[in-house]
Amino acid sequence: MPTALFTHKACFDHIPGPSHPEAPARLEAVHAALSDKSFEPLDRREAPRATVDQIARVHPHDFVTQVLDHIPEQGVVRLDADTIVSPGSGEAALRAAGAVCAAVDAVVATEVQNAFCAVRPPGHHAEPATSMGFCIFNSVAVGAAHAREAHNLARVAVIDFDVHHGNGTQAIFHNQPDSFFASTHQSPLYPGTGAINERGCANNIVNVPLAPYSGTDAFQEALSKTILPALHMFRPDIVFISAGFDAHADDPLASLNFTDDDYAWATERILDAAASLCEGRVVSTLEGGYNLSALGRSAARHVQALMAA
Ligand SMILES: [Zn+2]
């Protein structure tokens, strides 16, 4: 079965401003990397809009409608210090969350083996009632809730290797014993959460903070010795990846030293686990990554690994 690539042109129209690192050029870099001939086997699909009801599985309904009501007709509006919306941002955020839901549908229907969602804005910092950290809605959590409620996949897992802690996903999953969240992230760094002792209501949260300048060895140890054993204990029905590529050594926003190869290796290990645990059901979505060249190369290695599963 092929790997699906979900994306939508509306994801280019979220424009937080000329000096903002979370820029449309990021998605151009990912698409350019995935335009290589080796990616022809991808099953390329247009992301649908998530419905307000789908997003309201993880965010209060009033919050969702208020955010959408705040999208300006011109200019920009700040949702927090660094989360800025433009006229196209609402549509982009709906397509980003809709991509993850549609990817779940395609994987569960065995139309595809797994899927990558090349979308923006990212989502993992968005808490139940707070857009923050470049994130409007928590797309990966919306997708996980969709797997649970539309497909009866009771146990959902998210592995987040973005350099920043996925505080939003953790907050949404904290009181859900059947939802597992594991993260490697630089510490100290924005948003400041993600300590080892943040374990969730049922040890369903696993945080591995990494000191600045940590690289391949620390990442491999975190995944092999802590996160994947915990994932096996949890026994997921589907695995999501919050695929941020800003732990790369070349990234300007952080100080970890991951390499292109690390993203291939980590993806392969997660796929191996999913193959033994949940028939290989994996849905990955783009989070951060701010050096355009490193982002394109790393995303390509990630998607190559998905295609080889
Ligand atoms: Zn990040």
CSV table of C-alpha atoms and ligand atoms in Angstrom, one decimal:
chain,number,residue,atom,x,y,z
A,1,MET,CA,0.0,0.0,0.0
A,2,PRO,CA,1.2,3.5,-0.7
A,3,THR,CA,2.0,6.4,1.6
A,4,ALA,CA,-0.5,9.3,1.3
A,5,LEU,CA,0.6,12.9,1.2
A,6,PHE,CA,-2.2,15.3,2.4
A,7,THR,CA,-1.8,19.0,1.7
A,8,HIS,CA,-3.8,22.0,0.5
A,9,LYS,CA,-2.9,25.2,-1.2
A,10,ALA,CA,-4.8,27.2,1.5
A,11,CYS,CA,-1.9,26.3,3.9
A,12,PHE,CA,0.2,28.8,2.0
A,13,ASP,CA,-2.3,31.6,2.8
A,14,HIS,CA,-1.6,31.8,6.5
A,15,ILE,CA,0.8,34.7,6.6
A,16,PRO,CA,1.9,35.7,10.1
A,17,GLY,CA,4.1,38.6,8.7
A,18,PRO,CA,7.3,39.2,6.8
A,19,SER,CA,9.7,38.5,9.6
A,20,HIS,CA,7.9,35.6,11.2
A,21,PRO,CA,9.8,32.3,11.1
A,22,GLU,CA,6.6,30.2,10.5
A,23,ALA,CA,6.3,31.3,6.9
A,24,PRO,CA,4.7,29.9,3.8
A,25,ALA,CA,8.3,29.3,2.4
A,26,ARG,CA,8.5,26.4,4.9
A,27,LEU,CA,5.8,24.6,3.1
A,28,GLU,CA,7.3,25.5,-0.3
A,29,ALA,CA,10.6,23.9,0.9
A,30,VAL,CA,8.8,20.7,1.9
A,31,HIS,CA,6.9,20.5,-1.4
A,32,ALA,CA,10.1,21.2,-3.4
A,33,ALA,CA,11.8,18.3,-1.6
A,34,LEU,CA,8.9,16.0,-2.2
A,35,SER,CA,8.8,16.9,-5.9
A,36,ASP,CA,11.8,14.7,-6.6
A,37,LYS,CA,11.1,11.8,-8.9
A,38,SER,CA,11.6,9.3,-6.1
A,39,PHE,CA,8.3,10.6,-4.5
A,40,GLU,CA,6.1,9.8,-7.5
A,41,PRO,CA,4.6,6.8,-5.8
A,42,LEU,CA,3.0,9.0,-3.1
A,43,ASP,CA,-0.8,9.0,-3.1
A,44,ARG,CA,-1.2,12.8,-3.2
A,45,ARG,CA,-4.5,14.0,-1.8
A,46,GLU,CA,-6.2,17.4,-1.1
A,47,ALA,CA,-6.9,18.0,2.6
A,48,PRO,CA,-10.5,18.6,3.4
A,49,ARG,CA,-11.6,21.2,5.9
A,50,ALA,CA,-12.1,19.9,9.4
A,51,THR,CA,-15.6,20.6,10.7
A,52,VAL,CA,-16.1,22.8,13.8
A,53,ASP,CA,-17.5,19.7,15.5
A,54,GLN,CA,-14.3,17.7,14.7
A,55,ILE,CA,-12.2,20.4,16.2
A,56,ALA,CA,-14.6,20.8,19.2
A,57,ARG,CA,-13.7,17.2,20.2
A,58,VAL,CA,-10.5,18.7,21.8
A,59,HIS,CA,-11.2,22.5,22.0
A,60,PRO,CA,-14.3,24.1,23.6
A,61,HIS,CA,-16.8,24.8,20.9
A,62,ASP,CA,-17.0,28.5,21.8
A,63,PHE,CA,-13.3,28.8,21.6
A,64,VAL,CA,-13.3,27.4,18.1
A,65,THR,CA,-15.9,29.8,16.8
A,66,GLN,CA,-14.3,32.7,18.6
A,67,VAL,CA,-10.9,32.0,17.0
A,68,LEU,CA,-12.6,31.8,13.6
A,69,ASP,CA,-14.5,35.0,14.2
A,70,HIS,CA,-11.2,36.8,15.0
A,71,ILE,CA,-9.7,36.0,11.6
A,72,PRO,CA,-9.3,39.5,10.0
A,73,GLU,CA,-10.6,40.5,6.6
A,74,GLN,CA,-7.4,42.4,6.1
A,75,GLY,CA,-4.2,42.9,8.0
A,76,VAL,CA,-3.3,40.7,10.9
A,77,VAL,CA,-4.5,40.0,14.4
A,78,ARG,CA,-2.4,38.7,17.3
A,79,LEU,CA,-3.8,35.7,19.2
A,80,ASP,CA,-0.7,35.8,21.5
A,81,ALA,CA,2.8,37.4,21.3
A,82,ASP,CA,3.9,35.1,18.4
A,83,THR,CA,0.7,33.6,17.1
A,84,ILE,CA,-0.5,35.9,14.4
A,85,VAL,CA,-3.4,35.4,12.0
A,86,SER,CA,-4.1,36.8,8.6
A,87,PRO,CA,-7.2,36.6,6.3
A,88,GLY,CA,-6.2,33.1,5.1
A,89,SER,CA,-5.4,31.7,8.5
A,90,GLY,CA,-8.8,30.2,9.4
A,91,GLU,CA,-9.0,28.2,6.2
A,92,ALA,CA,-5.4,27.1,6.6
A,93,ALA,CA,-6.0,25.9,10.2
A,94,LEU,CA,-9.2,24.1,9.1
A,95,ARG,CA,-7.3,22.3,6.3
A,96,ALA,CA,-4.4,21.4,8.6
A,97,ALA,CA,-6.7,19.7,11.1
A,98,GLY,CA,-8.8,18.2,8.3
A,99,ALA,CA,-5.7,16.7,6.7
A,100,VAL,CA,-5.0,14.7,9.9
A,101,CYS,CA,-8.6,13.5,10.1
A,102,ALA,CA,-8.7,12.5,6.4
A,103,ALA,CA,-5.3,10.8,6.8
A,104,VAL,CA,-6.8,8.7,9.6
A,105,ASP,CA,-9.8,7.8,7.4
A,106,ALA,CA,-7.5,6.7,4.6
A,107,VAL,CA,-5.2,4.6,6.9
A,108,VAL,CA,-8.1,3.0,8.7
A,109,ALA,CA,-9.7,2.1,5.4
A,110,THR,CA,-6.4,0.5,4.3
A,111,GLU,CA,-6.4,2.7,1.2
A,112,VAL,CA,-2.9,3.7,2.2
A,113,GLN,CA,-0.3,2.2,4.7
A,114,ASN,CA,0.5,5.5,6.4
A,115,ALA,CA,0.3,9.2,5.7
A,116,PHE,CA,2.2,12.5,6.0
A,117,CYS,CA,0.3,15.8,6.3
A,118,ALA,CA,2.3,18.7,4.7
A,119,VAL,CA,0.3,21.4,6.3
A,120,ARG,CA,0.7,24.7,8.3
A,121,PRO,CA,0.0,26.3,10.8
A,122,PRO,CA,1.5,23.7,13.2
A,123,GLY,CA,-0.6,22.6,16.1
A,124,HIS,CA,1.1,20.9,19.0
A,125,HIS,CA,1.3,24.1,21.2
A,126,ALA,CA,-2.4,24.8,21.0
A,127,GLU,CA,-4.0,24.0,24.4
A,128,PRO,CA,-7.7,23.3,24.9
A,129,ALA,CA,-8.7,27.0,25.0
A,130,THR,CA,-5.5,28.8,24.0
A,131,SER,CA,-3.8,29.3,20.6
A,132,MET,CA,-0.1,29.8,21.2
A,133,GLY,CA,3.4,29.2,19.8
A,134,PHE,CA,2.5,29.7,16.1
A,135,CYS,CA,-0.4,27.1,16.6
A,136,ILE,CA,-4.1,27.8,16.2
A,137,PHE,CA,-5.8,24.4,16.6
A,138,ASN,CA,-4.1,21.2,17.8
A,139,SER,CA,-4.3,19.3,14.5
A,140,VAL,CA,-2.7,16.1,15.8
A,141,ALA,CA,-5.0,15.9,18.8
A,142,VAL,CA,-8.0,16.6,16.5
A,143,GLY,CA,-6.9,13.6,14.4
A,144,ALA,CA,-6.4,11.4,17.4
A,145,ALA,CA,-9.9,12.3,18.7
A,146,HIS,CA,-11.2,11.5,15.2
A,147,ALA,CA,-9.6,8.1,15.3
A,148,ARG,CA,-11.2,7.4,18.7
A,149,GLU,CA,-14.7,8.7,18.0
A,150,ALA,CA,-15.2,8.0,14.2
A,151,HIS,CA,-13.2,4.7,14.0
A,152,ASN,CA,-13.4,3.2,17.5
A,153,LEU,CA,-9.6,3.1,17.8
A,154,ALA,CA,-9.7,3.4,21.5
A,155,ARG,CA,-6.0,3.8,22.2
A,156,VAL,CA,-4.2,6.6,20.4
A,157,ALA,CA,-0.5,7.5,20.7
A,158,VAL,CA,1.4,10.7,19.6
A,159,ILE,CA,5.2,10.7,19.4
A,160,ASP,CA,6.5,14.3,19.1
A,161,PHE,CA,10.1,14.9,18.1
A,162,ASP,CA,9.7,18.6,17.5
A,163,VAL,CA,12.5,20.5,19.4
A,164,HIS,CA,9.8,22.3,21.5
A,165,HIS,CA,7.6,20.5,24.0
A,166,GLY,CA,4.1,19.7,22.7
A,167,ASN,CA,2.4,21.3,25.7
A,168,GLY,CA,-0.9,21.5,24.0
A,169,THR,CA,-1.1,17.9,23.1
A,170,GLN,CA,0.0,17.0,26.6
A,171,ALA,CA,-2.7,19.2,28.1
A,172,ILE,CA,-5.4,17.6,26.0
A,173,PHE,CA,-4.2,14.1,26.8
A,174,HIS,CA,-3.4,14.6,30.5
A,175,ASN,CA,-6.7,13.2,31.8
A,176,GLN,CA,-7.3,10.6,29.1
A,177,PRO,CA,-5.7,7.3,30.2
A,178,ASP,CA,-6.3,5.8,26.7
A,179,SER,CA,-4.3,8.7,25.0
A,180,PHE,CA,-0.5,8.4,25.1
A,181,PHE,CA,1.9,11.3,24.4
A,182,ALA,CA,5.7,11.0,24.3
A,183,SER,CA,8.1,13.9,23.5
A,184,THR,CA,11.7,14.6,23.0
A,185,HIS,CA,12.5,18.3,23.3
A,186,GLN,CA,15.2,20.7,24.2
A,187,SER,CA,15.1,21.9,27.8
A,188,PRO,CA,15.2,24.7,28.8
A,189,LEU,CA,13.3,26.1,25.8
A,190,TYR,CA,9.9,27.5,24.9
A,191,PRO,CA,7.3,26.7,26.2
A,192,GLY,CA,9.0,25.6,29.4
A,193,THR,CA,6.8,22.5,30.1
A,194,GLY,CA,7.8,18.8,29.5
A,195,ALA,CA,9.7,17.8,32.7
A,196,ILE,CA,10.2,14.1,33.3
A,197,ASN,CA,7.8,14.2,36.3
A,198,GLU,CA,4.9,15.3,34.1
A,199,ARG,CA,3.4,11.9,33.6
A,200,GLY,CA,-0.3,12.3,33.0
A,201,CYS,CA,-3.2,10.7,34.9
A,202,ALA,CA,-2.1,7.2,34.1
A,203,ASN,CA,1.6,7.4,33.3
A,204,ASN,CA,0.3,8.1,29.8
A,205,ILE,CA,2.7,11.0,29.3
A,206,VAL,CA,6.4,10.4,28.7
A,207,ASN,CA,8.7,13.4,28.5
A,208,VAL,CA,12.4,13.2,27.7
A,209,PRO,CA,13.9,16.7,28.0
A,210,LEU,CA,17.3,17.0,26.2
A,211,ALA,CA,20.0,19.4,27.2
A,212,PRO,CA,21.1,22.0,24.7
A,213,TYR,CA,23.6,20.6,22.1
A,214,SER,CA,22.3,17.1,22.5
A,215,GLY,CA,22.4,15.1,19.3
A,216,THR,CA,22.1,11.7,17.7
A,217,ASP,CA,23.2,9.7,20.7
A,218,ALA,CA,20.8,11.4,23.1
A,219,PHE,CA,17.9,11.1,20.7
A,220,GLN,CA,18.5,7.5,19.9
A,221,GLU,CA,18.7,6.7,23.6
A,222,ALA,CA,15.5,8.6,24.4
A,223,LEU,CA,13.6,6.7,21.8
A,224,SER,CA,15.1,3.3,22.2
A,225,LYS,CA,15.3,3.1,26.0
A,226,THR,CA,12.3,5.2,27.2
A,227,ILE,CA,9.7,6.2,24.5
A,228,LEU,CA,9.4,3.0,22.5
A,229,PRO,CA,9.3,0.7,25.5
A,230,ALA,CA,6.5,2.9,26.9
A,231,LEU,CA,4.7,2.8,23.6
A,232,HIS,CA,4.9,-1.0,23.6
A,233,MET,CA,3.5,-1.1,27.1
A,234,PHE,CA,0.7,1.3,26.1
A,235,ARG,CA,-0.4,-0.9,23.1
A,236,PRO,CA,-1.8,1.8,20.7
A,237,ASP,CA,-4.4,1.2,18.0
A,238,ILE,CA,-2.8,4.0,15.9
A,239,VAL,CA,0.4,6.0,16.2
A,240,PHE,CA,0.6,9.7,15.3
A,241,ILE,CA,3.8,11.6,14.8
A,242,SER,CA,4.2,15.3,15.5
A,243,ALA,CA,6.9,15.7,13.0
A,244,GLY,CA,8.8,18.9,13.8
A,245,PHE,CA,12.2,19.2,12.3
A,246,ASP,CA,13.6,22.1,14.4
A,247,ALA,CA,15.8,19.9,16.5
A,248,HIS,CA,18.1,19.8,13.4
A,249,ALA,CA,21.6,21.2,14.0
A,250,ASP,CA,21.0,23.9,11.4
A,251,ASP,CA,17.7,25.2,12.9
A,252,PRO,CA,17.9,28.8,14.0
A,253,LEU,CA,15.3,28.6,16.8
A,254,ALA,CA,16.9,26.0,19.0
A,255,SER,CA,20.2,24.3,19.9
A,256,LEU,CA,19.9,20.6,19.4
A,257,ASN,CA,22.1,18.8,16.9
A,258,PHE,CA,19.9,16.2,15.1
A,259,THR,CA,20.9,15.3,11.6
A,260,ASP,CA,19.0,14.4,8.4
A,261,ASP,CA,19.8,10.7,9.2
A,262,ASP,CA,18.3,11.0,12.7
A,263,TYR,CA,14.9,11.7,11.2
A,264,ALA,CA,15.1,8.6,8.9
A,265,TRP,CA,16.2,6.4,11.8
A,266,ALA,CA,13.5,7.7,14.2
A,267,THR,CA,10.8,7.2,11.6
A,268,GLU,CA,11.9,3.7,10.9
A,269,ARG,CA,11.9,2.8,14.6
A,270,ILE,CA,8.4,4.2,15.1
A,271,LEU,CA,7.2,2.4,12.0
A,272,ASP,CA,8.7,-0.9,13.3
A,273,ALA,CA,6.8,-0.4,16.6
A,274,ALA,CA,3.6,0.4,14.8
A,275,ALA,CA,4.0,-2.7,12.5
A,276,SER,CA,4.1,-4.9,15.6
A,277,LEU,CA,1.5,-3.0,17.6
A,278,CYS,CA,-1.2,-1.7,15.3
A,279,GLU,CA,-0.8,-3.1,11.7
A,280,GLY,CA,1.5,-0.2,10.8
A,281,ARG,CA,-1.1,2.5,11.2
A,282,VAL,CA,0.9,5.8,11.3
A,283,VAL,CA,-0.3,9.3,10.6
A,284,SER,CA,2.4,12.0,10.7
A,285,THR,CA,1.9,15.8,10.5
A,286,LEU,CA,4.3,18.6,10.1
A,287,GLU,CA,5.0,20.8,13.1
A,288,GLY,CA,8.1,23.0,13.3
A,289,GLY,CA,11.3,23.3,11.3
A,290,TYR,CA,12.7,26.8,10.4
A,291,ASN,CA,15.9,26.3,8.4
A,292,LEU,CA,14.4,25.8,4.9
A,293,SER,CA,17.1,23.6,3.5
A,294,ALA,CA,17.3,21.3,6.6
A,295,LEU,CA,13.5,21.2,6.8
A,296,GLY,CA,13.2,20.1,3.2
A,297,ARG,CA,15.9,17.4,3.5
A,298,SER,CA,14.6,16.1,6.9
A,299,ALA,CA,11.0,16.0,5.7
A,300,ALA,CA,12.2,14.1,2.6
A,301,ARG,CA,14.0,11.5,4.8
A,302,HIS,CA,11.0,11.2,7.0
A,303,VAL,CA,8.6,10.6,4.0
A,304,GLN,CA,11.1,8.2,2.3
A,305,ALA,CA,11.0,6.1,5.5
A,306,LEU,CA,7.2,6.1,5.5
A,307,MET,CA,7.2,5.0,1.9
A,308,ALA,CA,9.5,2.1,2.7
A,309,ALA,CA,7.3,0.7,5.4
B,1,ZN,ZN,9.1,23.5,17.4
